[in-house]
Amino acid sequence: MASSDAEGDLPVTFADLGVTSEAATVQTFVGTRRPLSSLTTLEWLFLGIALLSTLGALGLTLERIIDVEKDTADATFAVLLLINIVFVTFYILNGVFGERAFEVLAFVIGVFVLLLYCVINYIQNPGSGNENIIKLTRLVLISVFGPVDIVLGLFIAKQYHDSKNLIFRTVGANVALQEICTKVFLCESLLKFDLQLTMSLVFLIMNDGLATIDLEEKLVLGLGISYGIIWICLGYLAMRYENKTLSWMFLCTSWMQPAYIVYKLVDLGLDWLGMISATIVVCSFFGLILRGSVFAVFILVYRNFGQGLKEKVLNIPAEDETRKVIDPQ
């Protein structure tokens, strides 16, 4: 009887009411992410508008690739636009479910660049017939949805940057670990931006469009794409598992993309190709800045290996149970 009274004095829990609690985060092969149920109404609105915008741009770009003459610079730019749409779509999804403020900002910048490109492209060459319809439709869509994407993206990116909710749910209230985790998330985002620029630079080697791809272009495409993917995987795995061997392999191969950029800029000085050359110069400028940023941030992450972040993120028991987290360097 006493035990029955004691049980009656216990507070009512959600489980007693049949309400099951849901995890605030879920573990995936790419790290900690938020479940669908955790998204706010504003985030769902942003996802819906942003994904509809990119799907519309994707459809029009595929139509452009099919219709455009394959031996022109327009064909190269269409492929370049397609590559960047794929990356932007990833930034939308990963930016929201991973609360990556910098990737949401990358989406905002991508929308702004796309808006600028569509306006300039239509003014310079509106085309005729079906080509004009496609360009005008693309311009109207980006003009309507672009500003909405930009405003919502900026607001959500600021929200993620200020709150750091996912970081708190990943590593807890330890301020030192939160700072280390912020650096890791920043470096991961920079790696993705670097891969995007590397892919863009590699595909810009197709000076004569898609009709004729010579041996040099095939080699650059094959080696460049392979290098970009392998390099980003090295960096990601090195940080995730705090592996110093992979880290040194990553750092020692960082020079290859800048070396290609310098070679390409020298080559352009000998053979200027108008709009494609100008695009290569712009991409090269940002590529060099971005590669230097990746190198610098990765060094900061490397210096904080062994301070407990890996155990928190991957739920791996510490090799040394007496190890404590210290202030990040």
XYZ file of C-alpha atoms in Angstrom:
329
model
C 0.000 0.000 0.000
C 2.873 2.316 0.876
C 4.541 1.629 -2.434
C 1.284 2.431 -4.218
C 1.075 5.783 -2.422
C 4.700 6.498 -3.279
C 4.033 5.810 -6.930
C 1.054 8.135 -6.794
C 3.264 10.941 -5.520
C 5.588 10.720 -8.546
C 5.171 13.511 -11.136
C 3.375 12.640 -14.383
C 5.798 12.270 -17.309
C 5.264 12.638 -21.057
C 5.633 8.866 -21.362
C 2.687 8.405 -18.971
C 0.591 10.539 -21.329
C 1.663 8.511 -24.357
C 3.863 11.287 -25.757
C 7.244 10.037 -26.991
C 10.166 12.425 -26.934
C 12.197 12.799 -30.097
C 15.927 13.296 -30.322
C 16.996 16.880 -30.948
C 19.666 15.623 -33.372
C 20.342 12.514 -35.426
C 23.675 10.941 -36.317
C 24.365 10.482 -40.037
C 27.433 9.412 -41.995
C 28.199 13.107 -42.607
C 27.821 14.120 -38.962
C 25.145 15.455 -36.631
C 21.985 16.718 -38.324
C 18.534 17.925 -37.262
C 15.385 15.803 -37.743
C 12.538 17.063 -39.916
C 10.328 17.694 -36.892
C 12.759 20.264 -35.481
C 12.396 22.708 -38.393
C 10.462 25.906 -37.798
C 7.767 27.316 -40.079
C 10.233 29.914 -41.383
C 12.786 27.219 -42.226
C 10.160 25.178 -44.095
C 9.184 28.313 -46.015
C 12.820 28.995 -46.901
C 13.380 25.368 -47.975
C 10.258 25.356 -50.147
C 10.971 28.624 -51.972
C 14.702 27.952 -52.327
C 14.260 24.419 -53.682
C 11.531 25.510 -56.099
C 13.827 28.283 -57.358
C 16.762 25.938 -57.931
C 14.573 23.270 -59.565
C 13.231 25.904 -61.968
C 16.757 27.086 -62.750
C 17.855 23.455 -63.198
C 15.094 22.723 -65.701
C 15.821 25.822 -67.761
C 19.565 25.129 -67.688
C 19.076 21.547 -68.930
C 16.852 22.892 -71.689
C 19.584 25.389 -72.561
C 22.259 22.665 -72.691
C 20.095 20.625 -75.071
C 19.265 23.519 -77.427
C 22.490 25.548 -77.472
C 25.151 24.978 -80.107
C 27.729 22.673 -78.540
C 30.778 24.417 -80.041
C 30.129 27.810 -78.396
C 31.065 29.434 -75.108
C 27.345 29.402 -74.189
C 27.544 25.611 -73.908
C 30.453 25.886 -71.464
C 28.611 28.472 -69.376
C 25.486 26.295 -69.338
C 27.488 23.364 -67.914
C 29.133 25.731 -65.422
C 25.701 26.956 -64.331
C 24.504 23.361 -63.933
C 27.461 22.502 -61.676
C 26.820 25.496 -59.461
C 23.083 24.734 -59.220
C 23.949 21.276 -57.867
C 26.227 22.813 -55.215
C 23.658 25.482 -54.316
C 20.988 22.791 -53.816
C 23.332 20.971 -51.439
C 24.001 24.211 -49.537
C 20.254 24.724 -49.048
C 19.716 21.273 -47.544
C 22.928 20.993 -45.561
C 22.711 24.610 -44.467
C 19.310 24.053 -42.844
C 19.638 20.507 -41.503
C 23.222 21.111 -40.388
C 22.688 24.721 -39.275
C 25.654 25.844 -41.376
C 25.384 29.642 -41.516
C 28.206 29.957 -44.059
C 26.536 27.509 -46.463
C 23.246 29.393 -46.285
C 25.272 32.540 -47.064
C 26.889 30.694 -49.988
C 23.389 30.011 -51.311
C 22.524 33.720 -50.950
C 25.676 34.709 -52.850
C 24.895 32.081 -55.494
C 21.392 33.514 -56.001
C 22.796 37.046 -56.300
C 25.423 35.948 -58.858
C 22.789 34.026 -60.824
C 20.494 37.078 -60.824
C 23.346 39.276 -62.053
C 24.321 36.742 -64.735
C 20.737 36.412 -66.040
C 20.265 40.185 -66.248
C 23.588 40.804 -68.055
C 23.125 37.775 -70.337
C 19.631 38.896 -71.395
C 20.697 42.518 -71.986
C 23.740 41.522 -74.052
C 22.112 38.727 -76.032
C 18.324 38.319 -75.672
C 18.298 35.847 -78.556
C 15.260 35.049 -80.670
C 12.504 32.466 -80.816
C 12.824 29.619 -78.291
C 16.148 30.960 -76.987
C 14.529 34.291 -76.076
C 11.625 32.548 -74.316
C 14.005 30.472 -72.179
C 16.184 33.443 -71.245
C 13.205 35.661 -70.455
C 11.513 32.952 -68.363
C 14.730 32.391 -66.438
C 15.105 36.129 -65.848
C 11.507 36.514 -64.599
C 11.798 33.526 -62.241
C 15.075 34.660 -60.695
C 13.786 38.243 -60.411
C 10.666 37.093 -58.521
C 12.130 34.395 -56.264
C 15.710 35.700 -55.972
C 15.073 38.649 -53.614
C 12.867 36.449 -51.382
C 15.607 33.785 -51.230
C 18.203 36.423 -50.367
C 16.185 38.041 -47.547
C 15.142 34.724 -45.968
C 18.647 33.291 -46.371
C 20.318 36.253 -44.677
C 17.858 36.126 -41.770
C 18.271 32.371 -41.230
C 22.077 32.524 -41.581
C 22.237 35.228 -38.898
C 19.942 33.157 -36.704
C 22.191 30.088 -37.009
C 25.360 32.108 -36.429
C 24.011 33.796 -33.289
C 22.244 30.834 -31.670
C 24.708 27.977 -32.372
C 21.935 25.582 -31.314
C 23.272 22.547 -33.182
C 26.773 23.088 -31.815
C 25.351 23.227 -28.283
C 23.366 20.039 -28.856
C 26.464 18.357 -30.287
C 29.138 19.188 -27.707
C 27.154 20.514 -24.740
C 27.771 23.648 -22.698
C 31.578 23.437 -22.792
C 32.605 26.792 -24.278
C 36.054 25.549 -25.341
C 34.569 22.638 -27.285
C 31.990 24.947 -28.840
C 34.764 27.181 -30.210
C 36.665 24.184 -31.580
C 33.469 22.792 -33.149
C 32.760 26.179 -34.771
C 36.201 26.093 -36.429
C 35.577 22.543 -37.695
C 32.191 23.517 -39.171
C 33.772 26.562 -40.827
C 36.562 24.457 -42.320
C 34.061 21.883 -43.621
C 32.092 24.651 -45.347
C 35.260 26.154 -46.851
C 36.207 22.728 -48.219
C 32.896 22.525 -50.079
C 33.320 26.049 -51.478
C 36.830 25.091 -52.590
C 35.525 21.991 -54.391
C 32.878 24.109 -56.138
C 35.493 26.566 -57.415
C 37.851 23.749 -58.413
C 35.100 22.106 -60.477
C 34.252 25.440 -62.093
C 37.884 26.124 -63.017
C 38.322 22.628 -64.426
C 35.246 22.866 -66.674
C 36.260 26.315 -67.906
C 39.104 24.641 -69.796
C 36.522 23.749 -72.460
C 37.192 26.874 -74.512
C 35.368 25.590 -77.593
C 32.266 24.305 -75.862
C 31.243 20.656 -75.671
C 31.580 19.688 -79.339
C 35.322 19.070 -79.401
C 37.255 18.066 -76.280
C 40.921 17.432 -76.997
C 43.349 15.233 -75.034
C 44.583 18.062 -72.793
C 41.037 18.980 -71.816
C 40.174 15.325 -71.094
C 43.236 15.005 -68.847
C 42.449 18.210 -66.971
C 38.809 17.195 -66.513
C 39.655 13.678 -65.292
C 42.566 14.596 -63.033
C 41.030 17.856 -61.795
C 37.719 16.330 -60.747
C 39.435 13.332 -59.129
C 41.888 15.537 -57.263
C 39.154 17.860 -55.996
C 37.022 15.011 -54.633
C 39.942 13.098 -53.073
C 41.373 16.263 -51.499
C 38.115 17.297 -49.826
C 37.623 13.710 -48.549
C 41.132 13.762 -47.049
C 40.418 17.014 -45.246
C 37.005 15.909 -43.996
C 38.209 12.532 -42.691
C 41.324 14.077 -41.139
C 39.197 16.483 -39.106
C 36.439 14.008 -38.276
C 38.800 11.357 -36.918
C 41.573 13.776 -35.842
C 44.039 11.762 -37.902
C 47.449 13.440 -38.197
C 48.645 11.243 -41.075
C 45.660 12.210 -43.225
C 46.156 15.815 -42.139
C 49.710 15.930 -43.450
C 48.632 14.238 -46.696
C 45.931 16.892 -47.022
C 48.270 19.810 -46.338
C 51.063 18.490 -48.569
C 48.735 18.248 -51.574
C 47.196 21.695 -51.090
C 49.589 23.319 -53.572
C 48.248 21.522 -56.665
C 45.215 23.710 -57.318
C 47.127 27.024 -56.892
C 49.802 25.673 -59.236
C 47.149 24.948 -61.890
C 45.644 28.418 -61.377
C 49.021 30.112 -61.932
C 49.603 28.009 -65.055
C 46.155 28.886 -66.379
C 46.614 32.608 -65.754
C 49.950 32.581 -67.608
C 48.305 30.672 -70.454
C 45.499 33.250 -70.611
C 48.039 36.028 -70.974
C 49.165 34.361 -74.198
C 45.688 33.572 -75.535
C 42.836 35.779 -74.255
C 39.406 34.306 -75.031
C 36.975 37.030 -74.059
C 34.200 36.197 -71.574
C 35.550 32.743 -70.681
C 38.973 34.204 -69.884
C 37.424 36.926 -67.719
C 35.444 34.278 -65.820
C 38.594 32.206 -65.295
C 40.406 35.247 -63.875
C 37.582 35.931 -61.392
C 37.340 32.261 -60.343
C 41.124 32.067 -60.013
C 41.233 35.136 -57.766
C 38.619 33.717 -55.403
C 40.137 30.241 -55.685
C 43.521 31.419 -54.392
C 41.924 33.343 -51.507
C 39.733 30.371 -50.635
C 42.599 27.858 -50.728
C 44.623 30.080 -48.395
C 41.626 30.348 -46.049
C 41.154 26.570 -46.002
C 44.849 26.086 -45.197
C 44.781 28.626 -42.342
C 41.551 27.359 -40.731
C 42.633 23.727 -41.065
C 45.851 24.535 -39.164
C 43.732 25.969 -36.337
C 41.615 22.812 -36.292
C 44.733 20.608 -36.390
C 46.200 22.385 -33.358
C 43.086 21.438 -31.374
C 43.211 17.707 -32.111
C 42.989 15.537 -29.005
C 40.912 17.881 -26.857
C 37.717 15.829 -26.779
C 35.750 16.950 -29.826
C 36.009 13.617 -31.646
C 34.618 11.762 -28.636
C 31.667 14.160 -28.357
C 30.787 14.174 -32.052
C 31.289 10.465 -32.794
C 30.445 9.143 -29.303
C 33.811 7.371 -29.181
C 35.124 6.530 -25.689
C 38.223 8.574 -24.890
C 41.486 6.663 -25.214
C 42.706 8.454 -22.130
C 39.910 8.731 -19.571
C 41.879 11.379 -17.642
C 42.079 13.705 -20.632
C 40.291 17.003 -20.154
C 39.232 19.662 -22.593
C 41.413 22.762 -22.424
C 40.929 26.166 -23.949
C 41.317 26.113 -27.748
C 44.525 27.511 -29.136
